[in-house]
PDB file of C-alpha atoms in Angstrom:
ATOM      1  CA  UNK A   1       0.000   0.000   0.000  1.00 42.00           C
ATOM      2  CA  UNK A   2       1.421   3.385  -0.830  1.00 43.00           C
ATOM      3  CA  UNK A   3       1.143   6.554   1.347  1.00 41.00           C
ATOM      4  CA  UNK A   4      -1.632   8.024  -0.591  1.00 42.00           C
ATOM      5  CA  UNK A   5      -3.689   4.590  -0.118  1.00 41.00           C
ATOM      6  CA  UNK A   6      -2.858   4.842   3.232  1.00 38.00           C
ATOM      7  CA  UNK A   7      -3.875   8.720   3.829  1.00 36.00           C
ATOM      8  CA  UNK A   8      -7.103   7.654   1.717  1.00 39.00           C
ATOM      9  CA  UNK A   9      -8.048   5.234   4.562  1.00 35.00           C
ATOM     10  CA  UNK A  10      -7.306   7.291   6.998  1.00 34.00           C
ATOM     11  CA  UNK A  11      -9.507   9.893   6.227  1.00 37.00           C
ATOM     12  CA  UNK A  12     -12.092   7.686   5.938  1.00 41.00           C
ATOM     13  CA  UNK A  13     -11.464   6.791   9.313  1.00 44.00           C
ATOM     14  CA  UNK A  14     -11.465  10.590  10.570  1.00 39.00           C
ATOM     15  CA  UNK A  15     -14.117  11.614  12.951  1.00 42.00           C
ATOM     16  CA  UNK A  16     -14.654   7.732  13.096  1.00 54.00           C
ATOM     17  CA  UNK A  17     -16.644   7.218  10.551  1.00 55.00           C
ATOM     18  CA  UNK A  18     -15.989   4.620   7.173  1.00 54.00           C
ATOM     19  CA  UNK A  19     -16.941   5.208   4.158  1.00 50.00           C
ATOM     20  CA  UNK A  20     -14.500   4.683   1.302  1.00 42.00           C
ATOM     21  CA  UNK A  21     -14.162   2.509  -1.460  1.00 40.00           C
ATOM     22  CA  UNK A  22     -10.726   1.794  -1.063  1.00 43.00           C
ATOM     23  CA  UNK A  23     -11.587   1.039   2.619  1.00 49.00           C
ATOM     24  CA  UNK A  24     -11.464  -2.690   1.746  1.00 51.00           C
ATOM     25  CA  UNK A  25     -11.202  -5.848   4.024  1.00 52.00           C
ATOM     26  CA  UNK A  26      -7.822  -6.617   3.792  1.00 56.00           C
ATOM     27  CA  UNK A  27      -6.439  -2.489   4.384  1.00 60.00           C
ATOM     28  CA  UNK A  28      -8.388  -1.873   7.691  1.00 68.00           C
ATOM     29  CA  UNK A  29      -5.852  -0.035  10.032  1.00 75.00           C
ATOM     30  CA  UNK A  30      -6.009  -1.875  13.662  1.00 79.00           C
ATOM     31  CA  UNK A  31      -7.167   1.020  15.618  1.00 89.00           C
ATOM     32  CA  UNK A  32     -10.684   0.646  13.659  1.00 91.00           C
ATOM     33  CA  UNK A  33     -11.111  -3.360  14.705  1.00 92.00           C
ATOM     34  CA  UNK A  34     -10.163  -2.196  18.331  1.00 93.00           C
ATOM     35  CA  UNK A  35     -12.381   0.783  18.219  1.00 94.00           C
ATOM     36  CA  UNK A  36     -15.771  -1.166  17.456  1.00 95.00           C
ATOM     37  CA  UNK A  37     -14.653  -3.726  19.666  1.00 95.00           C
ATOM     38  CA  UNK A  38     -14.863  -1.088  22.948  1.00 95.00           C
ATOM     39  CA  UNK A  39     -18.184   0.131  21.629  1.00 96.00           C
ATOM     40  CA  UNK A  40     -19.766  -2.932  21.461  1.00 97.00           C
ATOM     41  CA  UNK A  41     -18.510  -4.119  24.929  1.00 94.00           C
ATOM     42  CA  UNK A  42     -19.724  -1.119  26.114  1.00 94.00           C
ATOM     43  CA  UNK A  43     -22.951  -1.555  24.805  1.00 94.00           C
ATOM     44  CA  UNK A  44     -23.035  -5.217  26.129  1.00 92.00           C
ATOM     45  CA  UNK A  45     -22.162  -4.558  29.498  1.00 91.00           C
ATOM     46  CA  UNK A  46     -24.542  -1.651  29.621  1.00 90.00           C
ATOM     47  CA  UNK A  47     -27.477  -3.820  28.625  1.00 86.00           C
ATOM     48  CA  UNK A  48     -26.138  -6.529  31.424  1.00 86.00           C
ATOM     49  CA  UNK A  49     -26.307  -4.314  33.714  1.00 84.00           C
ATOM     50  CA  UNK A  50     -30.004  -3.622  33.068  1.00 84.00           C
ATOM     51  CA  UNK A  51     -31.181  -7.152  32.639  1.00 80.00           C
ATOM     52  CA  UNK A  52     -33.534  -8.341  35.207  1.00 76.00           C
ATOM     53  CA  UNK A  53     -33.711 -11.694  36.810  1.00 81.00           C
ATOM     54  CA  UNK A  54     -30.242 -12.897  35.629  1.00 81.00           C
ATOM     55  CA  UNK A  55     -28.418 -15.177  37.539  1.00 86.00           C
ATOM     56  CA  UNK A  56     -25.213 -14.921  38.610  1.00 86.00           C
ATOM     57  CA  UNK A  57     -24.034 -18.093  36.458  1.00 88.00           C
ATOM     58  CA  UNK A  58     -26.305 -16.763  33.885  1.00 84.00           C
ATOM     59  CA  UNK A  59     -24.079 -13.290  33.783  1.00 84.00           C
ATOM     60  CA  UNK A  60     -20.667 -15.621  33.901  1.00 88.00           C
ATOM     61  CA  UNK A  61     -22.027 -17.608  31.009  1.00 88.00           C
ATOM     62  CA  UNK A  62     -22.675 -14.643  29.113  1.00 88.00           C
ATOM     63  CA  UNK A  63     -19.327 -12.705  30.142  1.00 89.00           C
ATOM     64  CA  UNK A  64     -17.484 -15.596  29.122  1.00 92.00           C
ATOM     65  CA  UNK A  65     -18.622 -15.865  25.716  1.00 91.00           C
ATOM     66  CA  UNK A  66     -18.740 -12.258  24.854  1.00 93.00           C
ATOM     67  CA  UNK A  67     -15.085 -12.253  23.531  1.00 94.00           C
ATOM     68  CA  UNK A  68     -15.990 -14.776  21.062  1.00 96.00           C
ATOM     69  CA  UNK A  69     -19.036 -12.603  19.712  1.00 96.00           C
ATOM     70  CA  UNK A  70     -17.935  -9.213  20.113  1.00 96.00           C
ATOM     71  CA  UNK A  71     -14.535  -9.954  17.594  1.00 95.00           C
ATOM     72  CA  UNK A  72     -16.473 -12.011  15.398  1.00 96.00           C
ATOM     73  CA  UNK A  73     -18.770  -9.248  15.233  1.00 97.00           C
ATOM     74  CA  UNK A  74     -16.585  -6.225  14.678  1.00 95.00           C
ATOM     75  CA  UNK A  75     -14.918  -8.198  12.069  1.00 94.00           C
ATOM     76  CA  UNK A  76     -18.118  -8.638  10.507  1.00 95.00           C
ATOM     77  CA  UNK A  77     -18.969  -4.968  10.533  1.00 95.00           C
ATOM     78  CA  UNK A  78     -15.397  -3.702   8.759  1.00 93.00           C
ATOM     79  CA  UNK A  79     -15.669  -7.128   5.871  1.00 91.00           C
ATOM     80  CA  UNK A  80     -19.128  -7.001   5.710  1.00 91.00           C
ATOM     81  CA  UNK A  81     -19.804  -4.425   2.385  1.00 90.00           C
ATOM     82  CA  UNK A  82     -22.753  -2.939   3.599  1.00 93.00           C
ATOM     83  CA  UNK A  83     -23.601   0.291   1.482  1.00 93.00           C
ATOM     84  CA  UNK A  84     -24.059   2.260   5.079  1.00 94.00           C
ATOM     85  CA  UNK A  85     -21.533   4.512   6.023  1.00 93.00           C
ATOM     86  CA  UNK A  86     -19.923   2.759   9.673  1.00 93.00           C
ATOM     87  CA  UNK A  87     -19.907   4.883  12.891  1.00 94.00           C
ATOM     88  CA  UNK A  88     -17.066   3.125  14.724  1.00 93.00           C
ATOM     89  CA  UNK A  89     -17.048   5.345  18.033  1.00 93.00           C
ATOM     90  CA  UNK A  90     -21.089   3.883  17.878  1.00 94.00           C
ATOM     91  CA  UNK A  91     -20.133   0.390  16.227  1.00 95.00           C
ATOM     92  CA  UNK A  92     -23.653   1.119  14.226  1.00 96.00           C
ATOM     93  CA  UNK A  93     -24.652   2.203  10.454  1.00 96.00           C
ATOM     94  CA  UNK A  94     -25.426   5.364   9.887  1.00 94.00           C
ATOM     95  CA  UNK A  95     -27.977   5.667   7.045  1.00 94.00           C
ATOM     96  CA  UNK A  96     -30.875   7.952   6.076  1.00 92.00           C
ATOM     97  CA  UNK A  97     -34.164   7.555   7.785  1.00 94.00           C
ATOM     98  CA  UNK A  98     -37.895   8.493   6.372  1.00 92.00           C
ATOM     99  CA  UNK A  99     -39.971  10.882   7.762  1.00 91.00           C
ATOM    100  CA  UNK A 100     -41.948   7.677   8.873  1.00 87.00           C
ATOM    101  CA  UNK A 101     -42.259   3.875   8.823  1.00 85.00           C
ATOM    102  CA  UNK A 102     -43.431   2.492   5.110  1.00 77.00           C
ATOM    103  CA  UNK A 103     -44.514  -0.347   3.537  1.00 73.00           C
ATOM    104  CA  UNK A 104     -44.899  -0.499  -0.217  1.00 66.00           C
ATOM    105  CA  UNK A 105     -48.447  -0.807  -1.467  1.00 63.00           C
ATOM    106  CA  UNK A 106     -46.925  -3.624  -3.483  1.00 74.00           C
ATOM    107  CA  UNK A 107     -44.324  -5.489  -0.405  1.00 84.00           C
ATOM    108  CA  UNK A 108     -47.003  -8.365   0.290  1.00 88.00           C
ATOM    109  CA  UNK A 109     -46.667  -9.583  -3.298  1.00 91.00           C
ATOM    110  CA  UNK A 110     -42.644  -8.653  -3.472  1.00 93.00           C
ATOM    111  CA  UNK A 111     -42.258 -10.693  -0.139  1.00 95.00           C
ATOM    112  CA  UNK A 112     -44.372 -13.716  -1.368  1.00 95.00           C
ATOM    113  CA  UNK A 113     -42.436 -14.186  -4.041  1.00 95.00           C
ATOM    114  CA  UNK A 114     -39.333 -13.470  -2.576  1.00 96.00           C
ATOM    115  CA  UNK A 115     -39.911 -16.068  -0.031  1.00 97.00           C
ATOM    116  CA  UNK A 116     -40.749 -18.685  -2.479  1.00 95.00           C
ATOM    117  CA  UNK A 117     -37.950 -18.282  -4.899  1.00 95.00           C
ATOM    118  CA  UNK A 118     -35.196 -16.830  -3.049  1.00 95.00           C
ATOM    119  CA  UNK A 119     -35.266 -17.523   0.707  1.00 95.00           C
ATOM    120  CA  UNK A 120     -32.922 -19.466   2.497  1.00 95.00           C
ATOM    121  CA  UNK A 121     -32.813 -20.839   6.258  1.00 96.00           C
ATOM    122  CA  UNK A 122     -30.934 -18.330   8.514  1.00 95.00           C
ATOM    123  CA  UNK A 123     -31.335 -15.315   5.765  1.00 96.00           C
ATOM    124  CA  UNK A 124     -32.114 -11.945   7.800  1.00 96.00           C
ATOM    125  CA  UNK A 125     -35.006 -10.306   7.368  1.00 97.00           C
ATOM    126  CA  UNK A 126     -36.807  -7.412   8.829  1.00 97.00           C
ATOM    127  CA  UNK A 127     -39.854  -6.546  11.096  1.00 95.00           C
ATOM    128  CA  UNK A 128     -41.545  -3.646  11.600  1.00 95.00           C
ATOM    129  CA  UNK A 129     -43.431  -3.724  15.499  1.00 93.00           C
ATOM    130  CA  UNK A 130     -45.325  -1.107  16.473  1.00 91.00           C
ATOM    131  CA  UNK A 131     -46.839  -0.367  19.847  1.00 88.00           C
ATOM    132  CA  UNK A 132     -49.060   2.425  21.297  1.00 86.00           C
ATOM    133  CA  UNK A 133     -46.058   4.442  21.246  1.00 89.00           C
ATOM    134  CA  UNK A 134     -43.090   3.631  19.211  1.00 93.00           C
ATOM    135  CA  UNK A 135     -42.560   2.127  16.124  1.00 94.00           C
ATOM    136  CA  UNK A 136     -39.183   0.703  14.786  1.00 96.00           C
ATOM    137  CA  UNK A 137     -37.527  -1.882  12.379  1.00 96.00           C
ATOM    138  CA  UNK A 138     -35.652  -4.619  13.834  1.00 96.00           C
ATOM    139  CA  UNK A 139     -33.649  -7.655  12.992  1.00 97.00           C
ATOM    140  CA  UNK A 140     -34.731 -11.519  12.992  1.00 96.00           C
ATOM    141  CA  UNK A 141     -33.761 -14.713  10.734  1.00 96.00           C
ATOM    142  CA  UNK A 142     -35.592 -17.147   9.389  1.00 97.00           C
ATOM    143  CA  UNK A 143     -35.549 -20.572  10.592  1.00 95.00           C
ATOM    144  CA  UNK A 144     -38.041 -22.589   9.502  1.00 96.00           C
ATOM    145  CA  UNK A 145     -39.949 -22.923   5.771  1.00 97.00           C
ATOM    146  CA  UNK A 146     -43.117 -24.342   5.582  1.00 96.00           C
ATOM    147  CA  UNK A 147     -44.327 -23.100   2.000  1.00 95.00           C
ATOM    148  CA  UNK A 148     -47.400 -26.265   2.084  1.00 95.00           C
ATOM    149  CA  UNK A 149     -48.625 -23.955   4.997  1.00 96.00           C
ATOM    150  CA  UNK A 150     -48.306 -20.501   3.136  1.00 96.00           C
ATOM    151  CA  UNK A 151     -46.227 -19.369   6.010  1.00 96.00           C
ATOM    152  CA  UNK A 152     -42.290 -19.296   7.948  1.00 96.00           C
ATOM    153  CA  UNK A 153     -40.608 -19.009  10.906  1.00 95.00           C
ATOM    154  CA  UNK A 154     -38.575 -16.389  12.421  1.00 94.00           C
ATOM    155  CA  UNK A 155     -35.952 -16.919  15.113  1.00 93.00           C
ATOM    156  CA  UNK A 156     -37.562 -14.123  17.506  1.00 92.00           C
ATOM    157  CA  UNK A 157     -40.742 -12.912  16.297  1.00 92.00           C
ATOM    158  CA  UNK A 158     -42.185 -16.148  15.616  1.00 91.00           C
ATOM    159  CA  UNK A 159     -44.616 -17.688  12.916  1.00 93.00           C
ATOM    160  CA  UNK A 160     -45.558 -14.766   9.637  1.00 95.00           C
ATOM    161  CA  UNK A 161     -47.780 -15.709   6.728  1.00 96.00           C
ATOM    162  CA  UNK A 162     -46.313 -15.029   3.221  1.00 96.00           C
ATOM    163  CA  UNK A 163     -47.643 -11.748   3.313  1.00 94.00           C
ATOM    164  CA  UNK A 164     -45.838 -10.741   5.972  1.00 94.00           C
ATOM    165  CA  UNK A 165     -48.578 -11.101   8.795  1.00 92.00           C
ATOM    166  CA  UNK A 166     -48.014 -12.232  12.382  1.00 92.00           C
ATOM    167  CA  UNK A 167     -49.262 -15.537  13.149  1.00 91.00           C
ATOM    168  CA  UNK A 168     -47.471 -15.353  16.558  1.00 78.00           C
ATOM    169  CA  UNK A 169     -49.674 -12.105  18.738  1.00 71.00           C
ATOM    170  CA  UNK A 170     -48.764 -11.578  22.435  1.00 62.00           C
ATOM    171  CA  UNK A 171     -51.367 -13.119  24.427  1.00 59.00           C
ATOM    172  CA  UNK A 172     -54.472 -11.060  25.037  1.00 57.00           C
ATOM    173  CA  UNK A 173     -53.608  -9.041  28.546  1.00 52.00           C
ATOM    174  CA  UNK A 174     -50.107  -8.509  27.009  1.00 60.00           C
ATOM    175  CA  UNK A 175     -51.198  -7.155  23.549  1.00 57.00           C
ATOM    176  CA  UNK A 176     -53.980  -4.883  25.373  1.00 56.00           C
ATOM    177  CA  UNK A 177     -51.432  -3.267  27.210  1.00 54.00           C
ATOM    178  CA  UNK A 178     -49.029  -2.648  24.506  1.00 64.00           C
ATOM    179  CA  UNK A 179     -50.840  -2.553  21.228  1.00 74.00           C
ATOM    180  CA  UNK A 180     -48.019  -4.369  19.841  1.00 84.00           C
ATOM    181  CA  UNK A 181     -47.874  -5.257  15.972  1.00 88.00           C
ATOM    182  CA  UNK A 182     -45.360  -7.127  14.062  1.00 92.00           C
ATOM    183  CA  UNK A 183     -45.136  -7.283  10.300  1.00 93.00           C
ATOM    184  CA  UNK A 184     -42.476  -9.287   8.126  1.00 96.00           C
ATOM    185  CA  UNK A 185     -41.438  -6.966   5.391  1.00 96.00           C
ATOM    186  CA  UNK A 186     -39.009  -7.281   1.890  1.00 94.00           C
ATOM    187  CA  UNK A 187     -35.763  -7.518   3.199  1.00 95.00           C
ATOM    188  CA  UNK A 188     -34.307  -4.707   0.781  1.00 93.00           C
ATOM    189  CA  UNK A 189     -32.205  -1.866   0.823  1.00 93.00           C
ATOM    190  CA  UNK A 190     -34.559   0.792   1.914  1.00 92.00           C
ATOM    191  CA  UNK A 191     -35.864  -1.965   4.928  1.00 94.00           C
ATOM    192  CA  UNK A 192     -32.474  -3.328   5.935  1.00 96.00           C
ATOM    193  CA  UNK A 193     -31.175  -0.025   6.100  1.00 96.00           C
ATOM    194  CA  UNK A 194     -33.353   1.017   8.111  1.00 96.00           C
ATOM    195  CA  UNK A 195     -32.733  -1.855  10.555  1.00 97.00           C
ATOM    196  CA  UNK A 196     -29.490  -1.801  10.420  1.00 97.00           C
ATOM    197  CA  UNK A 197     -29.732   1.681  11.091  1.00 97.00           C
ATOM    198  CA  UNK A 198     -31.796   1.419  14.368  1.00 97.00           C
ATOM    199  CA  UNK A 199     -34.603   3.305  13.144  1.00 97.00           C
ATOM    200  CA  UNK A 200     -37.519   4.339  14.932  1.00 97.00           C
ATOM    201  CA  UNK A 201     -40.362   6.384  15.239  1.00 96.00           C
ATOM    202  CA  UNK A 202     -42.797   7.930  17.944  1.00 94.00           C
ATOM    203  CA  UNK A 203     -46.194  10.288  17.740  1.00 90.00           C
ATOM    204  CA  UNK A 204     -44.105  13.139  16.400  1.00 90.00           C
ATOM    205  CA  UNK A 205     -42.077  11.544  14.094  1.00 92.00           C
ATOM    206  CA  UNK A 206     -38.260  10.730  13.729  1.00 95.00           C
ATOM    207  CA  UNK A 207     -36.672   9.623  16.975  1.00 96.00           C
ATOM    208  CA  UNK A 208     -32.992   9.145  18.075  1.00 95.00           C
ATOM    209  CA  UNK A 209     -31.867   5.844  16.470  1.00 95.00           C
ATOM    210  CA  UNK A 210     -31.407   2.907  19.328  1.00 95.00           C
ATOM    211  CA  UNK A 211     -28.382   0.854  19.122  1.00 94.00           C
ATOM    212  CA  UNK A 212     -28.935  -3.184  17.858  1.00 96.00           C
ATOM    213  CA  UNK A 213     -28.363  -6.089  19.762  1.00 94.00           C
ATOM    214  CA  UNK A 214     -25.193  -8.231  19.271  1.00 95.00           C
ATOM    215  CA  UNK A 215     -27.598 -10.401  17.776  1.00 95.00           C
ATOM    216  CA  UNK A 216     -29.044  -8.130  15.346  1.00 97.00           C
ATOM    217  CA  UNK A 217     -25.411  -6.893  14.524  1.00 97.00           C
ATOM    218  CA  UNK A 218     -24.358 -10.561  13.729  1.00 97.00           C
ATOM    219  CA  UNK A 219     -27.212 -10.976  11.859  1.00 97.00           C
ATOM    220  CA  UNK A 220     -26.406  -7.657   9.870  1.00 97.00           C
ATOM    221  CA  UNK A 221     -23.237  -9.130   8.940  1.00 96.00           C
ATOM    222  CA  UNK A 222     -24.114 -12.040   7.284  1.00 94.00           C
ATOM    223  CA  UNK A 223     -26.482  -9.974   4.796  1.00 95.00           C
ATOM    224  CA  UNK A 224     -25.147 -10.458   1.021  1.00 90.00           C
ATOM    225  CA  UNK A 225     -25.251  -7.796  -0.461  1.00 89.00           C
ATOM    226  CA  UNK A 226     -25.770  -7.726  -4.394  1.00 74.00           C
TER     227      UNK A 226
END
């Protein structure tokens, strides 16, 4: 690599932020695998702290692993190719968010056929919930594909028809209190971005985006992009 490769890639990096095309793979200085690694320990340990109910083995068994998942998932985020620029002070993707949540008039035909020509066990998609007060696009796989039925199976959220419907609702005193709606979506650009991005929404529009899981961030970084 020459210097002006190398100043190139740095000033992608500047302000911590990546967003180059010669920012490839293979030319990633160190500083930017380290960088997303203390964000998303931060993050982890943050949302530890705040978890109810776990055990004390439960929080050992989760420490213990988290060096395994936090590397593999910071590597994931520099080799990935995701057309989002990468906030590595954040370890998240920055990309442009609507005014509101939408759904093409035409997604319940696009997913249908999607799902039954091109959809493959563990492939993420996306979800839009909505409650009383928020709404936001999240995450989830697919791990089961029961076409006979009309219908498939996502990691989290649970049973959707080919349409994109929940088969899965809370039970009745839980979805009174909370409203809550789930719809599987197209997993495109415009709807993975928007996951990816932490999008969400409340009664006066845009809100602060909220940082993924390690889940959904492993998930994010198996997406192949075309």
């Amino acid at each position: 690599m020459n210097e002006n490769q190398q100043a190139d890639i740095f000033q992608a990096l500047h302000g911590g932020y990546v967003n180059s095309p010669e920012a490839t793979p293979d030319k990633w200085p160190a500083a930017a695998f380290a960088e997303l690694c203390n964000a998303l320990y931060e993050r982890e340990l943050q949302q530890l702290a705040q978890q109810l109910g776990l055990t004390v083995q439960g929080l050992q068994k989760r420490l213990r692993s988290l060096p395994y998942y936090i590397q593999q998932a910071a590597r994931g985020m520099l080799q990935c190719g995701a057309p989002f620029v990468l906030d590595l002070q954040n370890a998240s993707w920055q990309t442009p968010q609507k005014t509101k949540l939408q759904t093409a008039a035409k997604q319940t035909t696009k997913l249908s056929n999607w799902l039954h020509k091109h959809a493959k066990l563990g492939d993420a998609v996306v979800i839009h919930v909505q409650t009383q007060h928020l709404q936001k696009a999240v995450l989830d796989s697919l791990d089961r594909l029961d076409l006979a039925q009309q219908r498939v199976h996502c990691n989290h959220w649970g049973w959707f028809d080919l349409q994109g419907q929940w088969l899965d609702p809370l039970p009745a005193h839980e979805a009174a209190a909370t409203a809550m709606q789930a719809v599987l979506v197209l997993p495109d650009k415009y709807h993975l971005g928007a996951a990816m991005g932490g999008h969400q929404w409340g009664h006066k529009g845009k809100l602060d985006p909220r940082p993924l899981s390690l889940r959904e961030v492993l998930l994010a970084t198996r997406i192949q992009w075309r």
